[in-house]
Tab-separated table of C-alpha atoms in Angstrom:
chain	number	residue	atom	x	y	z
A	1	MET	CA	-101.593	30.375	-77.576
A	2	ARG	CA	-103.014	33.875	-77.646
A	3	THR	CA	-99.841	34.719	-75.759
A	4	PHE	CA	-98.154	33.029	-78.899
A	5	PHE	CA	-98.885	35.419	-80.970
A	6	SER	CA	-99.269	38.643	-78.633
A	7	VAL	CA	-95.587	37.871	-78.955
A	8	LEU	CA	-95.256	36.945	-82.214
A	9	ALA	CA	-96.643	40.332	-83.406
A	10	VAL	CA	-94.664	42.698	-80.775
A	11	LEU	CA	-91.466	40.731	-82.280
A	12	TRP	CA	-92.668	41.578	-86.232
A	13	LEU	CA	-93.692	44.765	-85.061
A	14	THR	CA	-89.795	46.071	-83.988
A	15	GLY	CA	-88.340	44.567	-86.145
A	16	CYS	CA	-86.495	41.543	-84.238
A	17	ALA	CA	-88.514	38.776	-86.039
A	18	ASN	CA	-86.365	39.994	-89.102
A	19	SER	CA	-82.667	39.961	-88.809
A	20	ALA	CA	-81.473	41.140	-92.114
A	21	HIS	CA	-79.137	44.330	-91.763
A	22	VAL	CA	-78.316	46.849	-94.187
A	23	HIS	CA	-75.189	48.947	-94.341
A	24	GLN	CA	-74.394	51.976	-96.454
A	25	MET	CA	-70.586	52.583	-97.885
A	26	VAL	CA	-68.523	55.200	-96.152
A	27	LYS	CA	-66.978	57.386	-99.069
A	28	ASN	CA	-63.464	57.642	-98.532
A	29	ASP	CA	-61.784	60.221	-100.721
A	30	GLY	CA	-59.374	58.689	-103.303
A	31	GLN	CA	-61.973	55.675	-103.124
A	32	PRO	CA	-63.413	54.781	-106.854
A	33	PHE	CA	-66.953	54.108	-105.568
A	34	THR	CA	-69.221	56.670	-105.696
A	35	ALA	CA	-71.971	54.338	-103.224
A	36	GLY	CA	-72.535	51.297	-102.556
A	37	GLU	CA	-74.927	48.752	-99.963
A	38	LEU	CA	-74.493	45.757	-97.916
A	39	ILE	CA	-77.437	43.857	-97.118
A	40	HIS	CA	-76.647	40.568	-95.254
A	41	ASP	CA	-79.107	38.320	-93.079
A	42	HIS	CA	-77.170	35.894	-90.551
A	43	GLU	CA	-79.657	32.968	-91.029
A	44	ARG	CA	-80.509	32.834	-94.003
A	45	GLY	CA	-78.117	34.242	-96.582
A	46	LYS	CA	-80.200	33.744	-99.786
A	47	ASP	CA	-81.038	37.633	-99.849
A	48	ASN	CA	-77.595	38.849	-99.052
A	49	HIS	CA	-76.826	41.778	-101.311
A	50	LEU	CA	-73.682	43.649	-102.152
A	51	VAL	CA	-73.709	46.838	-104.698
A	52	LEU	CA	-70.916	48.813	-105.246
A	53	GLU	CA	-70.992	51.869	-107.690
A	54	MET	CA	-68.645	53.438	-110.019
A	55	SER	CA	-69.044	56.804	-112.398
A	56	ASN	CA	-69.195	54.171	-114.825
A	57	ARG	CA	-69.898	51.096	-113.760
A	58	ARG	CA	-72.066	48.944	-111.239
A	59	TYR	CA	-70.919	45.739	-109.583
A	60	GLU	CA	-73.316	43.272	-107.110
A	61	ALA	CA	-73.521	39.732	-106.131
A	62	HIS	CA	-76.034	37.853	-104.581
A	63	GLY	CA	-77.175	34.990	-102.163
A	64	PHE	CA	-73.564	34.776	-100.548
A	65	ALA	CA	-72.444	33.019	-97.381
A	66	VAL	CA	-71.621	35.227	-94.184
A	67	GLU	CA	-69.645	32.730	-92.024
A	68	ARG	CA	-70.359	33.110	-88.016
A	69	HIS	CA	-67.187	32.286	-86.051
A	70	THR	CA	-66.259	32.008	-82.480
A	71	HIS	CA	-63.399	30.611	-81.222
A	72	LEU	CA	-64.784	28.846	-78.005
A	73	GLY	CA	-61.495	26.922	-77.391
A	74	GLU	CA	-59.526	30.276	-76.416
A	75	LEU	CA	-62.499	31.819	-74.812
A	76	ARG	CA	-62.922	29.085	-72.839
A	77	LYS	CA	-59.263	29.097	-71.683
A	78	ARG	CA	-59.757	32.410	-70.503
A	79	TYR	CA	-63.288	32.478	-68.973
A	80	TYR	CA	-64.141	29.130	-67.764
A	81	LEU	CA	-62.524	29.084	-64.328
A	82	SER	CA	-61.778	32.869	-63.824
A	83	SER	CA	-65.172	33.762	-65.189
A	84	PRO	CA	-67.808	30.654	-64.954
A	85	LYS	CA	-70.982	32.989	-65.808
A	86	GLN	CA	-69.379	34.528	-68.433
A	87	TRP	CA	-68.406	31.321	-69.950
A	88	ASP	CA	-71.529	30.184	-69.692
A	89	ARG	CA	-73.111	33.290	-71.177
A	90	ILE	CA	-70.634	33.372	-74.383
A	91	PHE	CA	-71.154	28.857	-74.724
A	92	SER	CA	-75.096	29.761	-74.674
A	93	GLY	CA	-74.972	32.606	-76.884
A	94	LEU	CA	-76.857	35.158	-74.624
A	95	ASP	CA	-73.157	37.134	-75.049
A	96	ASN	CA	-72.035	37.389	-78.981
A	97	SER	CA	-69.294	40.456	-78.258
A	98	HIS	CA	-66.571	37.550	-79.195
A	99	VAL	CA	-68.552	36.868	-82.817
A	100	THR	CA	-66.953	37.638	-86.170
A	101	TYR	CA	-69.066	38.096	-89.266
A	102	CYS	CA	-66.905	37.417	-92.651
A	103	ALA	CA	-68.194	37.464	-96.037
A	104	GLU	CA	-66.335	36.579	-99.449
A	105	THR	CA	-68.085	37.010	-102.561
A	106	ILE	CA	-67.613	37.940	-106.063
A	107	THR	CA	-69.174	41.163	-107.397
A	108	LYS	CA	-70.312	41.566	-111.306
A	109	SER	CA	-70.901	44.225	-114.057
A	110	ASP	CA	-73.185	43.936	-116.558
A	111	ASP	CA	-70.361	44.365	-118.739
A	112	GLY	CA	-68.307	41.011	-117.512
A	113	HIS	CA	-65.955	42.752	-115.081
A	114	GLU	CA	-65.552	41.400	-111.520
A	115	LEU	CA	-64.369	42.574	-107.834
A	116	SER	CA	-63.573	39.652	-105.604
A	117	CYS	CA	-64.630	41.020	-102.200
A	118	SER	CA	-63.795	40.065	-98.576
A	119	LEU	CA	-66.140	41.835	-95.656
A	120	ILE	CA	-64.996	41.278	-91.858
A	121	TRP	CA	-66.535	42.874	-88.437
A	122	LYS	CA	-67.155	42.048	-85.200
A	123	PHE	CA	-70.837	41.450	-83.822
A	124	GLY	CA	-72.165	45.559	-83.342
A	125	LYS	CA	-69.731	46.416	-85.179
A	126	LYS	CA	-69.152	47.757	-89.128
A	127	PRO	CA	-68.175	45.720	-92.036
A	128	ALA	CA	-65.215	46.822	-93.676
A	129	GLY	CA	-62.260	45.090	-96.421
A	130	PHE	CA	-61.375	45.175	-99.245
A	131	CYS	CA	-62.191	44.379	-103.051
A	132	THR	CA	-60.041	43.279	-105.303
A	133	ASP	CA	-60.386	44.473	-109.062
A	134	GLN	CA	-58.502	41.856	-112.508
A	135	ALA	CA	-55.721	43.238	-112.264
A	136	GLY	CA	-54.905	42.716	-108.913
A	137	THR	CA	-55.802	46.291	-107.236
A	138	ALA	CA	-57.078	46.446	-103.974
A	139	PHE	CA	-59.413	49.214	-102.842
A	140	PRO	CA	-60.653	49.609	-99.070
A	141	VAL	CA	-64.186	49.689	-98.792
A	142	SER	CA	-66.376	49.780	-94.962
A	143	PHE	CA	-69.657	50.563	-94.065
A	144	GLU	CA	-71.742	52.373	-92.217
C-alpha cells in the first residue's frame, strides 16, 4: 500500500495524474483575435474552456466535449499482418500517434454574439481550425 501512495505522489507531483492541456492562441496577421486560450482534458470534459478575445469582445465556451478518434479498421489493414507488434501497441492504446482529437463548440460573448468553432489535432500536435460568426465569415484559429 505504501508503494501505491509513493507512485501516486510521484505522478501527482510530475503532473501525470492531471491530464489537462493548456494552449495559447497563435496570433496571425489579419486575424481579428488578439488573444485566446484552449484548456482541455480528454477524459473529463467538464473543465474544457475556450476563450477568444477581440479588441472589443470576449467569447467563451465551457464544458464542451473533446472527441477522440482512432480508425482501427484502417490501421488493422495496414499493420495486423505486416507489423503485428505495432498493431498490438495501437490496439492496446500504447501507441497514440494515430489518435485524432476534435472539438466543436459555440463561444458566446456577454452581448449575445456567437462564434461556432471547430478544432482538430493529432496526438502530440497543436489544435487548429476555424471559428465562424453568425454572418458566415470563417476565421482561422491555431494554438501553441
